[in-house]
XYZ file of C-alpha atoms in Angstrom:
573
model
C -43.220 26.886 -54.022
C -41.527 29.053 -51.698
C -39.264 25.243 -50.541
C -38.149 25.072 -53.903
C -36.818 28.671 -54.023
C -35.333 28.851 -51.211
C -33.422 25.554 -51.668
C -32.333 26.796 -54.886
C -30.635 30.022 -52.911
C -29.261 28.244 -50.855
C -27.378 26.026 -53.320
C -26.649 29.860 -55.190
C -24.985 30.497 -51.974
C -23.299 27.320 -51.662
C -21.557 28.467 -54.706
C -20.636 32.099 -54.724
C -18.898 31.174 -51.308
C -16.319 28.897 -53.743
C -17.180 25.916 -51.504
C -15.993 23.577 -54.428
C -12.687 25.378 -55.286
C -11.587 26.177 -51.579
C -8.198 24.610 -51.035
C -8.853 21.624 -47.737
C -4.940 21.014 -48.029
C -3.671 24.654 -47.093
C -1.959 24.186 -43.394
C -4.508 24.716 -40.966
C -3.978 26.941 -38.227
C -5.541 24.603 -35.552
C -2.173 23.051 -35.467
C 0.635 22.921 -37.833
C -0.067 20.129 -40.489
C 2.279 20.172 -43.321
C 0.979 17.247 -45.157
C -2.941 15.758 -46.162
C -3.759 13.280 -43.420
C -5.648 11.177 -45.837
C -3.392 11.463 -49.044
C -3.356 7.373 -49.337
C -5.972 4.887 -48.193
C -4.644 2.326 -45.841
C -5.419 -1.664 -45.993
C -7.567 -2.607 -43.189
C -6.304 -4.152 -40.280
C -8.807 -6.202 -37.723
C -6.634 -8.538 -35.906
C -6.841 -6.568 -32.906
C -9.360 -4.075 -30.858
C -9.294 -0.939 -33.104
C -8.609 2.345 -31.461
C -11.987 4.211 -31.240
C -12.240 7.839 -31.535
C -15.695 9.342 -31.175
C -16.076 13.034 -31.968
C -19.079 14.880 -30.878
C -20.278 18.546 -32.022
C -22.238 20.753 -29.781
C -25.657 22.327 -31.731
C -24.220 21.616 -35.053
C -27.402 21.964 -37.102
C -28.410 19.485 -39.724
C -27.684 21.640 -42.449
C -24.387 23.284 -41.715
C -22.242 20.406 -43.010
C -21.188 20.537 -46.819
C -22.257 16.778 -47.482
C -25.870 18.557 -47.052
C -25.675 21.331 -49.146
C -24.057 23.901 -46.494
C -23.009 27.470 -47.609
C -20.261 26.391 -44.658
C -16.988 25.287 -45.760
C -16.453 21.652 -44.337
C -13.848 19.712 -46.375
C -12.414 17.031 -43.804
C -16.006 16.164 -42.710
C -17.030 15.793 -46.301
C -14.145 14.107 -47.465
C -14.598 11.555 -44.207
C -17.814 11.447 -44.851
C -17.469 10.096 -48.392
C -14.949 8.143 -47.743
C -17.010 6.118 -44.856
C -20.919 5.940 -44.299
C -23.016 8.905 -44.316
C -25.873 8.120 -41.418
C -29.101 9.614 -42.875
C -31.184 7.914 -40.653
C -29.608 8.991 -37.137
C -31.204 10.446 -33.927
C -29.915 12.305 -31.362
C -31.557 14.098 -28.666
C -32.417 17.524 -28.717
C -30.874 18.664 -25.759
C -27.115 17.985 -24.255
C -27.242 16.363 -21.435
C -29.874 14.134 -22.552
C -27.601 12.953 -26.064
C -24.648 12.784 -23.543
C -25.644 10.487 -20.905
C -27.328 8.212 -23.377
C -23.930 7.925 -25.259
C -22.841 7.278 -21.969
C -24.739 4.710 -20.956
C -26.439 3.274 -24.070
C -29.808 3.814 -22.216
C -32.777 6.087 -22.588
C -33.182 9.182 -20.628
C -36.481 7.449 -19.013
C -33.919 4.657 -17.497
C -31.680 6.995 -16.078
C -33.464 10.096 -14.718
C -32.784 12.687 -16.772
C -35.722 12.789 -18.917
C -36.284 16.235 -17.796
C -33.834 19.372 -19.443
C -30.502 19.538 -18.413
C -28.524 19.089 -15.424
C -27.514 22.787 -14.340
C -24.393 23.976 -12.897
C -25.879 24.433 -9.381
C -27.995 20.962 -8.851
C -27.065 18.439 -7.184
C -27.335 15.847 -9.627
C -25.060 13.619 -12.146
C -24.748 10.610 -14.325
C -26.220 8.249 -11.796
C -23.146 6.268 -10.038
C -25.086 2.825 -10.682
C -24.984 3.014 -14.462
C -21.707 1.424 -15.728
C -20.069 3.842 -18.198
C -19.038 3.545 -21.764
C -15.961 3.958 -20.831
C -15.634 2.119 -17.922
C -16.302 -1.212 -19.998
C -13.513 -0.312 -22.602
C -11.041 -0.123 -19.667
C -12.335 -3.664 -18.452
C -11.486 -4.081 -22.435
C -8.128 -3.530 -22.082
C -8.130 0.275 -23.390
C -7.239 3.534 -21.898
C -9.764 5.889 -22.478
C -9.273 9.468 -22.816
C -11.734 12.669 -22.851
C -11.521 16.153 -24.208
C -13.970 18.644 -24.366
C -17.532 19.290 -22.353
C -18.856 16.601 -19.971
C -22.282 18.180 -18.842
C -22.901 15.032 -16.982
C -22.561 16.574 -13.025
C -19.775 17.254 -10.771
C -21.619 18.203 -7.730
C -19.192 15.509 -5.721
C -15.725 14.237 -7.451
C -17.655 10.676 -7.652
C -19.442 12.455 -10.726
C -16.046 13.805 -12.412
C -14.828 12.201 -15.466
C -12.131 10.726 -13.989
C -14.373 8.896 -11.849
C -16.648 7.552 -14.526
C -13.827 5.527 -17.071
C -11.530 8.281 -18.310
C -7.463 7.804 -17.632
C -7.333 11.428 -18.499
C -9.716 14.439 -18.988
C -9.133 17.900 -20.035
C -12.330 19.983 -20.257
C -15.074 21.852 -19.083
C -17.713 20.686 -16.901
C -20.813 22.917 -16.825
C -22.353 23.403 -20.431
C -21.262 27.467 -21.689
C -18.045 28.614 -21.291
C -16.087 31.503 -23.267
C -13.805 29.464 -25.901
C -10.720 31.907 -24.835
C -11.595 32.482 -20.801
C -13.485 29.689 -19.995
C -15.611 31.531 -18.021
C -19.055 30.621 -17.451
C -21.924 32.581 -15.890
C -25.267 30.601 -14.429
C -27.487 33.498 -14.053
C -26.257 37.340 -12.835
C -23.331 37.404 -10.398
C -23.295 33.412 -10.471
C -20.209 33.075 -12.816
C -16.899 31.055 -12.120
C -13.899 29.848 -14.052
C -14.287 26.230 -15.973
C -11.423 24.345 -17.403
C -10.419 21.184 -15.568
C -7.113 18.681 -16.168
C -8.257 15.733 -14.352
C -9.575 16.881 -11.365
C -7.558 20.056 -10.934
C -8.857 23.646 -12.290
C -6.335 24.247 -15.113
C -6.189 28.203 -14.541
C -2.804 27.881 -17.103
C -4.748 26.779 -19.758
C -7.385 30.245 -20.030
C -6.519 32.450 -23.448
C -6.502 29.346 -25.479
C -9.195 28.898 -28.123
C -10.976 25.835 -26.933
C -10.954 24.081 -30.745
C -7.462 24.542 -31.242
C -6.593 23.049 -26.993
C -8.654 20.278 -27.637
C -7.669 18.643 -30.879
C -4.006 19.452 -29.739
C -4.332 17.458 -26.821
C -5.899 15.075 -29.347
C -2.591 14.692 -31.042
C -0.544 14.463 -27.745
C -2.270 12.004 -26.535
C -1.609 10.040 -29.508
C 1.891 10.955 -29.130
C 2.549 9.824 -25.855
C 1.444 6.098 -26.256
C 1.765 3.096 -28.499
C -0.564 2.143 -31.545
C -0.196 -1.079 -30.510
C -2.495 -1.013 -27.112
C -6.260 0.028 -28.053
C -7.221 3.114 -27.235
C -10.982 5.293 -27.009
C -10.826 9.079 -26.942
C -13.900 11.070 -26.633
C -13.708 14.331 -27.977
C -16.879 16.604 -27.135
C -15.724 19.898 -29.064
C -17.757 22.546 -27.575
C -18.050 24.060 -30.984
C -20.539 25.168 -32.157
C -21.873 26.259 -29.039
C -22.641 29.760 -28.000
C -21.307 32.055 -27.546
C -20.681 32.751 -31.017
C -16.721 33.741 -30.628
C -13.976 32.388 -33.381
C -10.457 33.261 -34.256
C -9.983 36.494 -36.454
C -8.751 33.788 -39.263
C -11.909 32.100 -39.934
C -14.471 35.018 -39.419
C -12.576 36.315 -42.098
C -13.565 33.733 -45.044
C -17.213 34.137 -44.150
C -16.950 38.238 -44.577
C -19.512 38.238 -47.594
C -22.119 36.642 -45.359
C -24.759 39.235 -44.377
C -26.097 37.546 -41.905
C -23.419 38.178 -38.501
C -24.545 35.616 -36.352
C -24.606 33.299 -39.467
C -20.900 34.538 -40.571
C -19.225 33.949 -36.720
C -21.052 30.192 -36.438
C -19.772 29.321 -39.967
C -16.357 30.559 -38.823
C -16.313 28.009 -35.752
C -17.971 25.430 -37.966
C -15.108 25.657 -40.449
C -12.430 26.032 -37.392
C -13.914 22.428 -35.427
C -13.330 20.775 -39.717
C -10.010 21.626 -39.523
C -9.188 20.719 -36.126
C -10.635 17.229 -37.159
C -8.493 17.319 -40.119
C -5.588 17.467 -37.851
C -6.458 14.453 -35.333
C -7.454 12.374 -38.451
C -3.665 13.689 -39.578
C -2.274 12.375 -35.493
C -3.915 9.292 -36.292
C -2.300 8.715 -39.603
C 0.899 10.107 -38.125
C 1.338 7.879 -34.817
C 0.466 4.857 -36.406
C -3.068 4.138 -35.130
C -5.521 5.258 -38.180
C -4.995 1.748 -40.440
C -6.700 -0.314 -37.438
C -9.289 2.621 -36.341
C -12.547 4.111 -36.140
C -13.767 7.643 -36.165
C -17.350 8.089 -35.275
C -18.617 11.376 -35.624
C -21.925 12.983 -34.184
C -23.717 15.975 -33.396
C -25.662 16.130 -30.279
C -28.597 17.921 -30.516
C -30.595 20.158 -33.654
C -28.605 23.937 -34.210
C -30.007 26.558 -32.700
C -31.604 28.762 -35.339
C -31.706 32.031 -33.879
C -27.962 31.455 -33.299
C -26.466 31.030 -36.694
C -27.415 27.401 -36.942
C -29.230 25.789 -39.486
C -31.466 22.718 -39.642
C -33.180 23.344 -43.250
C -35.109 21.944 -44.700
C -35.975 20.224 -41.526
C -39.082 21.279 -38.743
C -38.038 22.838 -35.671
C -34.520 23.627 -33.649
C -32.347 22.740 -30.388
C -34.779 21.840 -27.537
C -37.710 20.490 -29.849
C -38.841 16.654 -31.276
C -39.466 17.824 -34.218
C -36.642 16.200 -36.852
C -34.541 19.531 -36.553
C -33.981 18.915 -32.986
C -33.646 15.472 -33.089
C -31.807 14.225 -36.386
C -28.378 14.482 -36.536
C -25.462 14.607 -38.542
C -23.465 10.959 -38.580
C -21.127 9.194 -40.147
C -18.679 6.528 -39.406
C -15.221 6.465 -41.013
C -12.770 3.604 -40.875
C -10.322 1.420 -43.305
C -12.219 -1.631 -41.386
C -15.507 -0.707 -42.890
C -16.306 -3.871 -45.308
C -18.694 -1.545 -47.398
C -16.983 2.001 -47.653
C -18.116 4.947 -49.351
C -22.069 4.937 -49.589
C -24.758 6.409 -47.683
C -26.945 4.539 -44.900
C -30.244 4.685 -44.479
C -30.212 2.082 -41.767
C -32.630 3.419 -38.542
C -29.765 4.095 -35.832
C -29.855 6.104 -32.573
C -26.857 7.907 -30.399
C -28.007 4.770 -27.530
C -26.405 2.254 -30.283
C -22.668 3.351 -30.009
C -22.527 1.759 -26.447
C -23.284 -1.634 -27.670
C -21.519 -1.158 -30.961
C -18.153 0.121 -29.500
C -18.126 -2.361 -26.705
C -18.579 -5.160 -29.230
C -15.923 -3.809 -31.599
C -13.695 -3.671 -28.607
C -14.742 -7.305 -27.872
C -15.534 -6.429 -24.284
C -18.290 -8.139 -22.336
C -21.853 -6.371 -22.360
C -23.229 -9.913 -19.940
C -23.173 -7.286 -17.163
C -25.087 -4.474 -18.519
C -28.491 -5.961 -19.015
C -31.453 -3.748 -19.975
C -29.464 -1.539 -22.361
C -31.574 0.043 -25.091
C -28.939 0.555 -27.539
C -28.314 -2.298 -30.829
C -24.813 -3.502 -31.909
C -25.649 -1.622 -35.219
C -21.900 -2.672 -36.677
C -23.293 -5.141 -39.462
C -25.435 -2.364 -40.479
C -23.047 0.131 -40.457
C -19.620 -2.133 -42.283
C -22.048 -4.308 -44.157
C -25.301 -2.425 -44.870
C -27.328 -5.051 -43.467
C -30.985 -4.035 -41.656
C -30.321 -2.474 -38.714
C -31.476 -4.486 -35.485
C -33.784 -1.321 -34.450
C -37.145 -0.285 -35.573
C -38.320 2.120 -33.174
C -36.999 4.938 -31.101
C -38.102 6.793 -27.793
C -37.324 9.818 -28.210
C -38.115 10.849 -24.744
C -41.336 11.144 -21.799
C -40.837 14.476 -20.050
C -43.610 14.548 -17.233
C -42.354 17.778 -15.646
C -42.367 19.896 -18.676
C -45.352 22.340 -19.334
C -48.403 20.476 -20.388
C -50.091 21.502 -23.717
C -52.978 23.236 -22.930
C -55.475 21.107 -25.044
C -54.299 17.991 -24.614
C -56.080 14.933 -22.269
C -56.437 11.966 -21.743
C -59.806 11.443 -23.536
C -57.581 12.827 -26.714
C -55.110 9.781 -25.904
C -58.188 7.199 -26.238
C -58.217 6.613 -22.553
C -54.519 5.079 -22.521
C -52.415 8.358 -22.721
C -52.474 12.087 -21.481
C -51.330 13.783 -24.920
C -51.108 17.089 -22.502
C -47.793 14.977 -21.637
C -44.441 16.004 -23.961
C -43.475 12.781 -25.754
C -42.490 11.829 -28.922
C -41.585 8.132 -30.250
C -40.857 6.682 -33.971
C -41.745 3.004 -34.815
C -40.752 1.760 -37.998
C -41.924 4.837 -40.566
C -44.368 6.230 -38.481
C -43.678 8.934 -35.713
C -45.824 10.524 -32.839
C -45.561 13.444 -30.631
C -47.762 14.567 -27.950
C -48.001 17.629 -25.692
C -45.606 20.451 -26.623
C -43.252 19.274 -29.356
C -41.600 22.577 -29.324
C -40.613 25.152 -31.581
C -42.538 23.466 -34.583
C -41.593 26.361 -37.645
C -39.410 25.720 -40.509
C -36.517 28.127 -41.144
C -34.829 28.728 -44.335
C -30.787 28.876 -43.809
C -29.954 32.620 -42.133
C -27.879 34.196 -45.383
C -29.905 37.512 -45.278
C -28.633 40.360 -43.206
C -31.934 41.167 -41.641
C -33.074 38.161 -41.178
C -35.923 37.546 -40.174
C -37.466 38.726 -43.132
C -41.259 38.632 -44.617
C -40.165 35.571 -47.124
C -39.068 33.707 -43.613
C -42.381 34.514 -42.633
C -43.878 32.007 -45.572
C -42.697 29.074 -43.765
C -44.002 29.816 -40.099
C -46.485 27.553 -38.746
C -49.227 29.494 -37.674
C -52.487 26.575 -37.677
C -52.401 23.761 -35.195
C -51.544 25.426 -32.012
C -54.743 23.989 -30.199
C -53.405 20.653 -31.071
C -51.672 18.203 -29.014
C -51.053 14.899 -31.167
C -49.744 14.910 -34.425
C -48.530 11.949 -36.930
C -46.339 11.535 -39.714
C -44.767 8.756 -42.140
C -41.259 9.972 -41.272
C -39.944 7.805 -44.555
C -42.666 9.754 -46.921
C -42.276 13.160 -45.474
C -38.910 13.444 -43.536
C -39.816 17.297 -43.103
C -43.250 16.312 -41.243
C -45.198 18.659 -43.251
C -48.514 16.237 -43.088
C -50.235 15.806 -40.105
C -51.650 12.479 -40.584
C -53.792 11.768 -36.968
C -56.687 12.385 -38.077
C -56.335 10.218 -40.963
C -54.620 7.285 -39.436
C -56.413 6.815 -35.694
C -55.357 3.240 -35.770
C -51.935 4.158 -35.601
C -51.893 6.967 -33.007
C -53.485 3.873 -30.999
C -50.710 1.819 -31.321
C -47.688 4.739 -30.937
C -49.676 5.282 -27.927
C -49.944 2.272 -26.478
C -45.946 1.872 -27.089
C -46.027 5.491 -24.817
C -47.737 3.582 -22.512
C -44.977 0.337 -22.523
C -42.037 2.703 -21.986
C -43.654 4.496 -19.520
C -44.065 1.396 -17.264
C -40.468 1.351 -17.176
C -39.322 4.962 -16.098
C -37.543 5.826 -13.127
C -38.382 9.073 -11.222
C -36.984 12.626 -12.794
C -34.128 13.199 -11.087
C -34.219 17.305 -11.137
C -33.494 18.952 -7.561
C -33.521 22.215 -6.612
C -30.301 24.284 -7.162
C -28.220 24.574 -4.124
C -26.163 28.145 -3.311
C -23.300 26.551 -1.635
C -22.620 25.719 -5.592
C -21.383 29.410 -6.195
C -17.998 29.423 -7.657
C -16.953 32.380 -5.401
C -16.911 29.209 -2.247
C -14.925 27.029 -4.666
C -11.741 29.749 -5.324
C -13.290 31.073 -8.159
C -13.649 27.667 -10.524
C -17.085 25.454 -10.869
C -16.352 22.185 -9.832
C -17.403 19.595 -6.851
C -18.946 21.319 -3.798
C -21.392 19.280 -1.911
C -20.005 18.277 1.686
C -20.515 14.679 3.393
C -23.694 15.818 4.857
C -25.680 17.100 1.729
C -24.919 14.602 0.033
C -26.469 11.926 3.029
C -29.157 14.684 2.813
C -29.663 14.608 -1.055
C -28.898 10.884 -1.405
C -31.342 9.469 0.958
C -29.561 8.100 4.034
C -31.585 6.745 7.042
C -33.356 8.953 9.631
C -31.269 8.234 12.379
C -28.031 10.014 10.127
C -29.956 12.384 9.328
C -30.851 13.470 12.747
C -27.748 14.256 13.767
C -26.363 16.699 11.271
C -29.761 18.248 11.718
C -28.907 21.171 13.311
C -25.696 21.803 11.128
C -27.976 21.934 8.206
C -30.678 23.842 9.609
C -28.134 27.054 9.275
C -28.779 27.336 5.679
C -32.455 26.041 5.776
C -33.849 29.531 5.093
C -31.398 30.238 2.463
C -31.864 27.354 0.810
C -35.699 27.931 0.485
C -35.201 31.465 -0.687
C -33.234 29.954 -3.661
C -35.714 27.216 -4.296
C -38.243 29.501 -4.463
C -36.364 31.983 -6.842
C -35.354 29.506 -9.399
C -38.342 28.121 -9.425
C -39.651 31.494 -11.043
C -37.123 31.686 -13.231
C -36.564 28.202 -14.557
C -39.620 28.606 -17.163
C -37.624 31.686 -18.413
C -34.050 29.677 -18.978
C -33.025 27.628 -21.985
């Protein structure tokens, strides 16, 4: 009973705000649009490679989009939206780095490495250098690719940079939290350094600029500078909605009746990334290139919850595998779409763009075997099936193990203590610590939390560690089926087991203080020297040997810090 109600305020809400009266065509003040970038539809145009431009949100919950009933004023997303293929059925990961690198490299974290959290401003780790790059096979396509925004793939050496992995250009941040005017960015007390990079120079110029409004402006010079006649990708990974919570005066400003502060700043630099898609949607049109392209747009992981962000009526938040950590906002908006305007319900996950894009570029995936990604393009223009039925969502060995799970629990075949989750066909399966598992109502209350937030807490089934649900029956996993259906935890675990055969090793070392900014003038960027990275990267005893003595200087240091993060790491989101 309490659901109903609280959808019902939330619609209320939706409402009093004057979401359906708000004027999307007043001049933005991201950049200065004087006309509506979609005003006419264009004829579609396939003759050649279509210019791709692939926009991804930072902790954009699943709720704070208009399309889904938002109190938060979206208009271009909605109006995209509509005018494309809504993605109901899309999965992210619930974590950046994780949703990045798979983008990246149209593989699962298990296949790469990263399976475990981030990768942290101070390890020495990265994309690994043997996975060929989304990028890097639209520039054997003929394109020049572009990227704006947050990496949070490694820099520890310049082979990890941007510019090193596909991208002509990059303008952007590197670690995964900076201030949005000083691009600061602090790893822990004292640890903080300057992080805004042009290519592969700090870009100290650049600090005082809202990071929304510098990104989708570089957007539109970009488009400027070149011809809509040679293909081009841009990736634009808008470090909206990100904390911290900090937006121009402007926007906070339209959100003043909202009680709820945190709720009123993160709608404020909701609405602020809509309009500054508005205007590259307006460059496209503009410059020529918008009749013969497509805009993909994604978030990358759940919203945070306790940070304005809102994921109702979906379970859990940012970090967990419940569906409000792992669905995602998605939607795909083109004039080449042969089915426009209707909603998909076709299974697709953020490892299918690498396939898709590649094939729409007509480049040659014969090279990059293994991927676990689907073209997903008929499914997507056409609304035919999609190629995929199932989806790992990930096999963390290194994070905490649920207290009551084993292996007799798992039939024999699986440790449930173990943090997995995986979907095949309706059915999904998580074992270990999911996460976060509540439900929270959107945060429009000034003191929230409040008792009637209190109705939808979870507060049975902490002494389990396997739980089932018919995702297609009940998308907000309020039925724990496993009891019910054994036969089918079987078989989700056995599929566990199959993926599991297949992982690399975590890569996750142990943060490194030669990494402080205050050794790199200030800035985070690439630090290790020729030796750590022989050290780090495994070359032969004999190489080794010799630097030994250089390396032994910071031995004890180095141990001190291992030792200290260590304790801390359980503490650090």
């Amino acid at each position: 009973m309490a659901v109903y109600a609280l959808t019902g305020f939330s619609l209320v809400s939706l409402l009093s705000f004057g979401y359906l009266s708000w004027d999307w065509m007043k001049p933005s003040l991201v950049a200065d649009v004087a006309t509506d970038p979609m005003e006419k539809p264009l004829p579609p145009a396939f003759t050649r490679p279509p210019h791709i431009i692939f926009i991804l949100t930072d902790d954009q919950g699943y709720h704070d989009v208009g399309y889904h009933g938002s109190d938060i004023q979206t208009p271009t997303l909605d109006r995209l939206a509509a005018e494309g293929v809504k993605l109901e059925n899309y999965y992210i990961q619930p974590i950046c780095t994780p949703s990045r690198s798979q983008l990246i490299t149209g593989r699962y974290q298990i296949h790469t490495g990263l399976q475990h959290s981030i990768i942290r401003p101070r390890q020495p780790n990265c994309l690994p250098l043997d996975q060929v790059t989304l990028p890097q096979k639209l520039q054997e396509a003929g394109y020049s690719t572009h990227m704006v925004g947050k990496w949070h793939l490694g820099f520890y050496k310049k082979e990890c940079l941007p510019t090193r992995r596909g991208f002509d250009t990059f303008l952007g941040s590197l670690t995964g939290n900076v201030d949005y005017y000083t691009y600061d960015n602090c790893d822990g007390p004292g640890v903080c350094g300057f992080d805004l990079h042009e290519g592969e120079d700090v870009a100290w110029d650049q600090s005082g600029k809202y990071s929304t409004v510098l990104y989708a402006q570089r957007v539109s010079k970009i488009l400027a500078s070149r011809s809509p006649k040679e293909p081009i990708f841009i990736y634009v990974a808008f470090q909206a909605v990100h904390t911290p919570l900090q937006s121009p005066k402007e926007y906070i400003y339209r959100y003043r009746s909202m009680g709820n502060v945190a709720r009123r700043k993160y709608a404020a630099m909701v609405t602020c990334m809509d309009e500054a898609v508005k205007n590259i949607t307006w460059a496209l049109k503009k410059y020529g290139y918008y009749d013969n392209s497509v805009i993909v747009f994604s978030t990358d992981n759940g919203g945070q919850t306790f940070s304005g962000g809102s994921n109702w009526p979906l379970r859990g938040r940012k970090g967990t595998y419940w569906e409000g950590g792992v669905r995602g906002i998605g939607f795909v908006h083109s004039p080449l779409i042969k089915r426009k305007r209707r909603t998909s319900w076709a299974l697709v996950h953020i490892t299918d763009w690498y396939p898709t894009l590649v094939n729409l570029a007509r480049g040659n995936l014969s090279n990059v075997p293994g991927l676990d990604g689907y073209n997903v393009w008929p499914a997507i223009s056409e609304g035919k099936e999609s190629p995929r039925t199932e989806i790992l969502h990930n096999i963390d060995p290194l994070y905490n193990h649920a207290k009551y799970g084993s292996l007799e629990d798992g039939f024999g075949i699986w440790n449930t203590a173990v943090q997995a989750s995986i979907r095949v066909g309706e059915w999904k399966l998580l074992t270990g610590d999911p996460g976060y598992s509540d439900w929270i109502p959107p945060q429009t209350l000034t003191n929230f939390p409040g008792s009637w937030w209190n109705l939808e807490r979870l507060t049975d089934g902490l002494r389990k560690s396997v739980w089932l649900f018919n995702i297609t029956a009940d998308p907000y996993e309020r039925y724990d089926l496993s009891e019910q259906r054994p036969d089918v935890v079987r078989t989700l675990l056995m599929r566990l087991v199959h993926y599991n055969r297949t992982a690399i090793p975590v890569r996750y070392p142990a943060e490194n203080p030669r990494a402080h900014p205050d050794f790199n003038g200030g800035a985070w960027g690439p630090w290790a020297s020729e030796d750590d990275v022989e050290e780090w990267e495994g070359i032969g005893e004999a190489s080794k040997g010799r630097n030994k003595k250089k390396k032994c200087k910071i031995c004890k240091l180095r141990s001190f810090f291992r030792k200290l993060n260590t304790r801390l790491m359980s503490n650090r989101i």
